[in-house]
Coordinates of C-alpha atoms in Angstrom, one line a residue:
M1 CA 115.0 88.9 136.5
A2 CA 116.8 85.6 136.7
P3 CA 120.3 85.5 138.4
T4 CA 123.1 86.4 136.0
S5 CA 125.1 83.5 134.7
R6 CA 127.0 82.7 131.5
A7 CA 124.0 80.7 130.3
A8 CA 121.3 83.2 131.1
V9 CA 119.9 85.8 128.7
R10 CA 119.0 89.4 129.5
G11 CA 118.9 93.0 128.2
T12 CA 117.1 95.1 125.7
H13 CA 117.9 94.3 122.0
R14 CA 117.0 95.5 118.6
V15 CA 116.5 93.7 115.3
P16 CA 117.0 95.0 111.7
G17 CA 114.3 96.9 109.9
D18 CA 111.1 95.1 108.8
K19 CA 111.8 93.3 105.5
S20 CA 108.2 93.7 104.2
V21 CA 108.0 97.4 105.0
T22 CA 111.5 98.1 103.5
H23 CA 110.6 96.4 100.2
R24 CA 107.4 98.4 99.8
A25 CA 109.0 101.6 100.9
I26 CA 111.8 101.2 98.3
L27 CA 109.4 100.3 95.5
L28 CA 106.9 103.1 96.3
G29 CA 109.7 105.6 96.9
A30 CA 111.0 104.9 93.4
L31 CA 107.5 105.4 91.9
A32 CA 106.9 108.7 93.7
P33 CA 108.4 111.6 91.7
G34 CA 110.9 113.4 94.0
R35 CA 113.0 112.7 97.1
S36 CA 111.9 110.2 99.8
T37 CA 113.9 109.3 102.9
I38 CA 113.7 106.0 104.8
G39 CA 115.3 105.5 108.2
G40 CA 115.9 102.1 109.7
A41 CA 115.7 100.3 106.4
L42 CA 116.8 96.7 106.3
T43 CA 120.2 96.4 104.7
S44 CA 119.9 92.7 103.8
L45 CA 120.5 91.1 100.4
D46 CA 116.8 91.0 99.7
A47 CA 116.4 94.7 100.3
K48 CA 119.4 95.4 98.1
S49 CA 117.7 93.4 95.3
S50 CA 114.7 95.8 95.5
A51 CA 117.1 98.8 95.4
R52 CA 119.0 97.3 92.5
V53 CA 116.0 96.8 90.3
V54 CA 114.5 100.3 90.8
R55 CA 117.9 101.8 90.0
A56 CA 117.7 100.0 86.6
L57 CA 114.2 101.6 86.1
G58 CA 115.6 105.1 86.5
A59 CA 115.4 105.8 90.3
S60 CA 118.3 107.1 92.3
V61 CA 118.8 105.1 95.5
S62 CA 121.6 105.7 98.0
P63 CA 123.6 102.7 99.2
L64 CA 121.9 100.5 101.8
R65 CA 124.1 100.8 104.9
P66 CA 123.4 100.1 108.6
E67 CA 122.2 103.1 110.5
A68 CA 122.2 105.3 107.4
I69 CA 119.2 107.2 106.1
L70 CA 118.2 105.7 102.7
A71 CA 117.4 108.4 100.1
I72 CA 115.4 107.6 97.0
I73 CA 114.7 110.0 94.1
G74 CA 111.9 108.8 92.0
P75 CA 112.0 109.8 88.3
R76 CA 109.0 111.5 86.6
R77 CA 108.4 108.2 84.9
W78 CA 110.1 104.8 85.0
Q79 CA 112.3 104.0 82.0
A80 CA 112.6 100.7 80.1
P81 CA 115.4 98.6 81.5
T82 CA 118.4 97.9 79.2
R83 CA 119.1 94.5 80.9
P84 CA 117.2 91.8 82.8
L85 CA 116.1 92.9 86.3
D86 CA 117.9 90.7 88.8
C87 CA 115.7 90.1 91.9
G88 CA 118.4 87.9 93.6
N89 CA 116.7 85.6 96.1
S90 CA 113.8 87.9 96.8
G91 CA 110.3 86.7 95.9
T92 CA 108.8 89.9 97.3
T93 CA 110.9 92.0 94.9
A94 CA 109.9 89.9 91.9
R95 CA 106.2 89.6 92.6
L96 CA 105.5 93.2 93.7
L97 CA 107.6 94.5 90.8
L98 CA 105.5 92.5 88.4
G99 CA 102.4 94.4 89.7
L100 CA 104.1 97.7 89.3
L101 CA 105.4 96.9 85.8
A102 CA 101.9 95.8 84.7
G103 CA 100.9 99.5 84.3
H104 CA 104.1 100.6 82.4
R105 CA 104.1 100.3 78.6
F106 CA 107.5 98.8 78.0
P107 CA 108.9 95.3 78.2
A108 CA 111.0 94.1 81.2
T109 CA 112.6 90.8 81.9
L110 CA 112.8 89.6 85.5
T111 CA 115.3 87.0 86.7
G112 CA 116.9 85.9 90.0
D113 CA 119.1 83.3 91.6
A114 CA 118.6 79.5 91.2
S115 CA 116.3 79.4 94.2
L116 CA 114.0 82.2 93.0
R117 CA 113.9 80.9 89.4
R118 CA 112.2 77.8 90.8
R119 CA 109.4 79.7 92.7
P120 CA 106.0 79.9 91.1
M121 CA 105.0 83.0 89.2
R122 CA 101.9 82.0 87.3
R123 CA 99.7 82.8 90.3
V124 CA 100.9 86.4 90.0
S125 CA 101.0 86.7 86.2
A126 CA 97.5 85.3 85.6
P127 CA 95.6 88.2 87.2
L128 CA 97.9 90.7 85.6
V129 CA 97.2 89.2 82.2
A130 CA 93.5 89.4 83.0
M131 CA 94.0 93.1 83.7
G132 CA 95.7 93.7 80.3
A133 CA 99.4 93.1 80.7
R134 CA 101.3 90.6 78.5
V135 CA 103.5 88.0 80.2
D136 CA 105.8 85.5 78.5
L137 CA 106.2 82.8 81.2
P138 CA 108.5 79.8 80.9
T139 CA 106.8 76.4 80.8
H140 CA 108.3 75.6 84.3
D141 CA 106.3 78.5 85.9
G142 CA 109.2 80.5 87.2
L143 CA 111.8 83.1 86.2
P144 CA 113.1 84.5 84.0
L145 CA 109.9 85.9 82.5
T146 CA 109.1 89.0 80.4
I147 CA 106.2 91.4 81.2
R148 CA 105.0 94.1 78.9
G149 CA 102.6 96.5 80.7
G150 CA 99.7 98.2 79.0
R151 CA 96.4 99.9 79.5
L152 CA 94.9 98.0 82.4
Q153 CA 91.3 97.3 83.3
A154 CA 89.5 96.8 86.6
I155 CA 89.5 93.3 88.0
E156 CA 87.7 91.1 90.5
W157 CA 89.8 88.1 91.4
T158 CA 89.7 85.2 93.8
L159 CA 93.1 84.5 95.2
P160 CA 94.0 80.8 95.1
V161 CA 96.0 81.1 98.3
A162 CA 96.3 83.6 101.1
S163 CA 99.4 85.5 100.0
A164 CA 100.5 89.0 100.8
Q165 CA 102.8 89.0 97.8
L166 CA 100.1 88.0 95.3
K167 CA 97.5 90.4 96.9
S168 CA 100.1 93.2 96.8
A169 CA 101.0 92.6 93.2
I170 CA 97.4 93.0 92.1
L171 CA 96.9 96.1 94.3
L172 CA 100.1 97.8 92.9
A173 CA 98.9 97.1 89.4
G174 CA 95.7 98.9 90.4
V175 CA 97.9 101.8 91.5
T176 CA 100.0 102.1 88.3
G177 CA 97.0 101.3 86.1
G178 CA 94.7 103.7 87.9
V179 CA 91.9 101.1 88.0
P180 CA 89.7 99.6 90.8
V181 CA 90.5 96.1 92.2
V182 CA 88.3 93.7 94.1
L183 CA 90.0 90.7 95.8
H184 CA 88.5 87.7 97.6
E185 CA 91.0 86.1 100.0
P186 CA 90.7 82.5 101.3
A187 CA 92.2 83.8 104.6
A188 CA 93.7 87.0 105.9
S189 CA 97.3 87.8 105.0
R190 CA 99.8 90.5 105.8
D191 CA 98.4 94.0 105.1
H192 CA 101.5 96.3 104.9
T193 CA 100.6 97.3 101.3
E194 CA 97.1 98.3 102.3
R195 CA 98.3 100.4 105.2
M196 CA 100.8 102.2 103.0
L197 CA 98.3 102.9 100.2
R198 CA 95.8 104.3 102.7
H199 CA 98.6 106.7 103.8
F200 CA 98.7 108.0 100.2
G201 CA 95.0 108.5 100.1
Y202 CA 94.0 105.4 98.2
T203 CA 90.7 103.7 99.2
V204 CA 91.3 100.3 100.6
E205 CA 88.3 98.7 102.4
V206 CA 88.2 95.2 103.8
T207 CA 84.9 93.4 104.6
D208 CA 85.1 89.8 105.8
S209 CA 87.3 88.1 103.1
T210 CA 86.8 90.8 100.4
L211 CA 89.1 93.7 99.8
R212 CA 88.1 96.7 97.6
F213 CA 90.6 99.1 96.2
A214 CA 89.9 102.4 94.4
P215 CA 92.6 104.6 92.8
T216 CA 91.7 107.8 94.8
G217 CA 95.2 108.7 96.0
R218 CA 98.5 109.8 94.6
L219 CA 102.1 108.7 95.4
V220 CA 104.1 111.6 96.7
P221 CA 107.6 111.8 98.3
F222 CA 107.6 110.7 102.0
E223 CA 109.7 110.2 105.1
L224 CA 109.4 106.8 106.9
Q225 CA 111.0 105.2 109.9
V226 CA 111.0 101.4 109.3
P227 CA 110.2 99.4 112.5
G228 CA 112.1 96.3 113.5
D229 CA 111.1 93.1 111.8
P230 CA 108.9 91.0 113.9
S231 CA 109.9 87.8 112.1
S232 CA 113.5 88.5 112.9
A233 CA 112.5 89.3 116.5
A234 CA 110.8 85.9 116.7
F235 CA 114.2 84.1 116.6
L236 CA 115.6 86.1 119.5
L237 CA 112.4 85.6 121.5
A238 CA 112.6 81.9 120.9
A239 CA 116.2 81.8 122.0
A240 CA 115.2 83.5 125.2
A241 CA 112.4 81.0 125.8
L242 CA 114.8 78.1 125.2
A243 CA 117.5 79.5 127.4
P244 CA 118.0 77.9 130.9
A245 CA 117.4 81.3 132.6
G246 CA 116.8 85.0 132.1
A247 CA 114.6 87.3 130.0
I248 CA 115.0 89.8 127.2
E249 CA 113.2 92.6 125.5
V250 CA 113.3 93.5 121.8
A251 CA 112.4 97.2 121.3
G252 CA 111.0 99.1 118.4
V253 CA 109.4 96.1 116.7
G254 CA 106.6 96.3 114.2
C255 CA 103.5 94.8 115.8
N256 CA 101.2 94.7 112.9
P257 CA 98.4 92.2 113.9
S258 CA 99.0 90.3 110.7
R259 CA 102.6 89.7 111.6
V260 CA 102.6 88.8 115.3
G261 CA 100.5 85.7 115.2
F262 CA 103.6 83.7 116.3
L263 CA 103.2 85.3 119.8
E264 CA 99.9 83.4 120.3
V265 CA 101.5 80.2 119.2
M266 CA 104.5 80.7 121.5
S267 CA 102.1 81.5 124.4
A268 CA 100.1 78.3 123.7
M269 CA 103.4 76.4 123.9
G270 CA 103.9 77.9 127.4
A271 CA 106.5 80.5 126.4
R272 CA 106.4 83.6 128.6
V273 CA 106.1 86.3 125.9
G274 CA 104.5 89.7 125.9
L275 CA 103.9 92.9 124.0
E276 CA 103.8 96.5 125.4
G277 CA 104.3 100.2 124.7
L278 CA 102.4 100.3 121.4
D279 CA 102.8 103.4 119.3
E280 CA 102.2 104.0 115.6
S281 CA 104.4 105.0 112.6
F282 CA 103.1 105.4 109.0
G283 CA 100.0 103.3 109.9
E284 CA 102.1 100.5 111.4
P285 CA 101.9 99.7 115.2
V286 CA 105.3 99.6 116.9
G287 CA 106.1 98.2 120.4
T288 CA 108.4 96.2 122.6
L289 CA 108.3 92.4 122.6
G290 CA 109.6 90.3 125.6
A291 CA 110.3 86.7 126.3
A292 CA 111.7 84.7 129.3
A293 CA 113.1 81.2 129.8
S294 CA 110.1 78.8 129.8
A295 CA 109.0 75.2 130.1
L296 CA 107.4 74.4 126.8
R297 CA 104.5 72.1 125.9
A298 CA 103.3 70.7 122.5
V299 CA 100.7 72.5 120.4
D300 CA 98.3 71.7 117.6
V301 CA 98.3 74.7 115.2
P302 CA 95.2 74.7 112.9
A303 CA 95.5 75.3 109.2
E304 CA 93.7 78.7 109.3
V305 CA 96.5 80.1 111.4
A306 CA 99.3 79.1 108.9
P307 CA 99.1 82.3 106.8
A308 CA 99.7 84.5 109.8
I309 CA 102.8 82.5 110.9
I310 CA 104.2 81.2 107.6
D311 CA 107.6 82.8 108.0
E312 CA 107.9 81.8 111.7
V313 CA 107.0 78.1 111.2
P314 CA 110.7 77.1 111.2
I315 CA 111.5 78.7 114.5
L316 CA 108.2 77.5 116.0
A317 CA 109.0 74.0 114.9
A318 CA 112.4 74.4 116.4
M319 CA 110.8 75.3 119.7
A320 CA 108.5 72.3 119.4
A321 CA 111.6 70.2 119.3
R322 CA 112.1 71.2 123.0
A323 CA 108.4 71.0 124.0
E324 CA 106.9 68.2 125.9
G325 CA 104.7 66.1 123.6
V326 CA 103.9 65.9 119.9
S327 CA 103.3 69.2 118.1
R328 CA 101.4 69.4 114.8
F329 CA 101.5 72.4 112.4
R330 CA 98.7 72.0 109.9
G331 CA 98.2 73.4 106.3
L332 CA 101.7 74.3 105.4
A333 CA 101.5 73.7 101.6
E334 CA 102.9 77.3 101.0
L335 CA 106.2 76.3 102.7
R336 CA 106.9 74.0 99.8
V337 CA 107.5 77.0 97.5
K338 CA 109.6 79.2 99.7
E339 CA 113.4 79.7 99.3
S340 CA 113.5 75.9 99.7
D341 CA 110.9 73.2 100.3
R342 CA 110.9 74.4 103.9
L343 CA 108.4 71.7 105.0
A344 CA 110.5 68.8 103.9
L345 CA 113.8 70.5 104.8
M346 CA 112.7 71.4 108.3
A347 CA 111.7 67.8 109.0
A348 CA 114.8 66.3 107.5
N349 CA 117.1 68.6 109.5
L350 CA 115.2 68.0 112.8
R351 CA 115.8 64.3 112.3
A352 CA 119.4 64.9 111.5
I353 CA 120.0 66.4 115.0
G354 CA 118.1 63.7 116.8
V355 CA 114.5 65.0 116.8
E356 CA 111.6 62.8 115.6
A357 CA 109.8 64.7 112.9
E358 CA 107.8 63.9 109.8
V359 CA 105.7 65.5 107.1
Q360 CA 102.1 64.1 106.7
G361 CA 100.4 65.7 103.7
D362 CA 100.8 69.4 104.3
D363 CA 101.3 69.0 108.1
L364 CA 104.5 68.9 110.1
L365 CA 104.8 66.7 113.2
V366 CA 107.5 67.3 115.7
V367 CA 108.1 65.1 118.8
G368 CA 109.7 67.1 121.6
T369 CA 112.9 65.8 123.4
D370 CA 115.1 66.9 126.2
R371 CA 118.2 65.0 124.9
P372 CA 121.2 67.0 123.7
L373 CA 120.9 67.8 120.1
V374 CA 123.8 66.8 117.8
G375 CA 124.2 66.8 114.1
R376 CA 124.7 68.8 110.9
V377 CA 122.1 71.0 109.3
V378 CA 121.8 71.5 105.5
T379 CA 120.2 74.8 104.8
H380 CA 120.1 74.9 100.9
G381 CA 120.7 78.6 101.4
D382 CA 117.4 79.2 103.3
H383 CA 117.9 81.9 105.8
R384 CA 115.1 81.0 108.1
I385 CA 116.2 77.3 108.3
A386 CA 119.7 78.6 109.1
M387 CA 118.5 80.9 111.9
A388 CA 116.1 78.3 113.4
F389 CA 118.8 75.7 113.9
Q390 CA 121.3 78.3 115.2
V391 CA 118.7 79.1 117.9
L392 CA 118.3 75.4 118.7
G393 CA 122.1 75.2 119.1
F394 CA 122.1 78.3 121.3
P395 CA 121.5 76.7 124.8
P396 CA 124.5 75.0 126.5
K397 CA 125.5 71.4 125.6
Q398 CA 124.0 71.4 122.1
R399 CA 126.3 70.5 119.2
I400 CA 124.5 71.6 116.0
T401 CA 126.5 72.6 112.9
V402 CA 124.8 74.7 110.3
D403 CA 126.4 74.4 106.9
D404 CA 125.7 78.0 105.7
P405 CA 125.0 80.3 108.7
A406 CA 125.9 83.3 106.6
C407 CA 122.7 82.9 104.5
A408 CA 120.9 84.5 107.4
D409 CA 122.1 87.8 105.9
V410 CA 119.2 87.5 103.4
S411 CA 116.9 88.9 106.2
F412 CA 119.0 89.4 109.4
P413 CA 122.5 90.7 108.8
G414 CA 124.7 89.9 111.8
F415 CA 122.3 87.3 113.2
A416 CA 125.0 85.2 114.8
A417 CA 126.4 88.2 116.7
A418 CA 122.9 89.2 117.8
L419 CA 122.2 85.7 119.1
A420 CA 125.5 85.6 121.0
G421 CA 124.7 89.1 122.4
L422 CA 121.6 87.7 124.3
R423 CA 123.8 86.1 126.9
A424 CA 124.2 87.9 130.2
R425 CA 127.5 89.6 130.8

């Protein structure tokens, strides 16, 4: 352990519950008739959006509060909503909900905040229409849209992009419609939905790039402990790697192989990171992640890795700003349709604080520097941009101002306090 100083980091820390698992647990809990309980659920704004929409569909959901057990009572059948379903800023809520609504024979209108209304939905609605749902989609390919579910048919579909949200929407339509699904993925994406469905007895088989689902299971009430979110942990691990001294551990983190690809990229950058103590909960591996102060070097990340690190690109690019050499992150087209155009926004903000960065096609180039970083960051309400630049401003002698640090609450409530808590006392 490095000597204790005001600039060093140390200790064992925890992060909020996994956002992906929380969303799916709330949606499936609302669909399973009876009482389900969820411990460690994320209490962020996105998670509250999922809770809000299923309440409007007839489920009873207790308030999402830190350290409280979340109780969900699913009705015998979902009811037609009397008002538009507000998905807030949550693309996961909107897209997975579309899949679930495809098998319900009533109309429902989905909407969200200004950012979510700009995000593409046709890639989700197209396969659902092919299965038998009716979707009235605006000409701008976003929300609000209206879906009327119906009697669904089996589908074989080639996904245009590697997307866990798109894949999950089609699988969940298979659940509510009781029909088989065959999907061909261009690359592997997160598999939380598949793991959960297997827990309920559904057949989900993956061979190479093909996924086969059969409606052999049944949703029943359940008890689930949500692991810590690995994407949230990545920001604390990066802060430790960028610190002048010390080491930290982040305990109880979900270590799903489809979610911890960022560890390999960090390691390739020279970061001293590790994973240990693996256990399993509800089909999800859980363990302790660690990181120590490190000297960083540039990396060239191939496009095929992008789907596995898509949420961590902002913090990896922030680390690249402090690595020796020129880093290139390839194949990041999907970042253009996140909460913001993260690709362009990340490059612009890096330049604003004194780091050479540019977008070339779908690639992001970052030139590392050891100069003090000074400037103002514009987040456009994007939580991962806000957290990445707060981490860059964490080491001593940096003067980075983030215009909206509170937007981190979308995925990591209390992030600023958690970051400050890394310092040795």
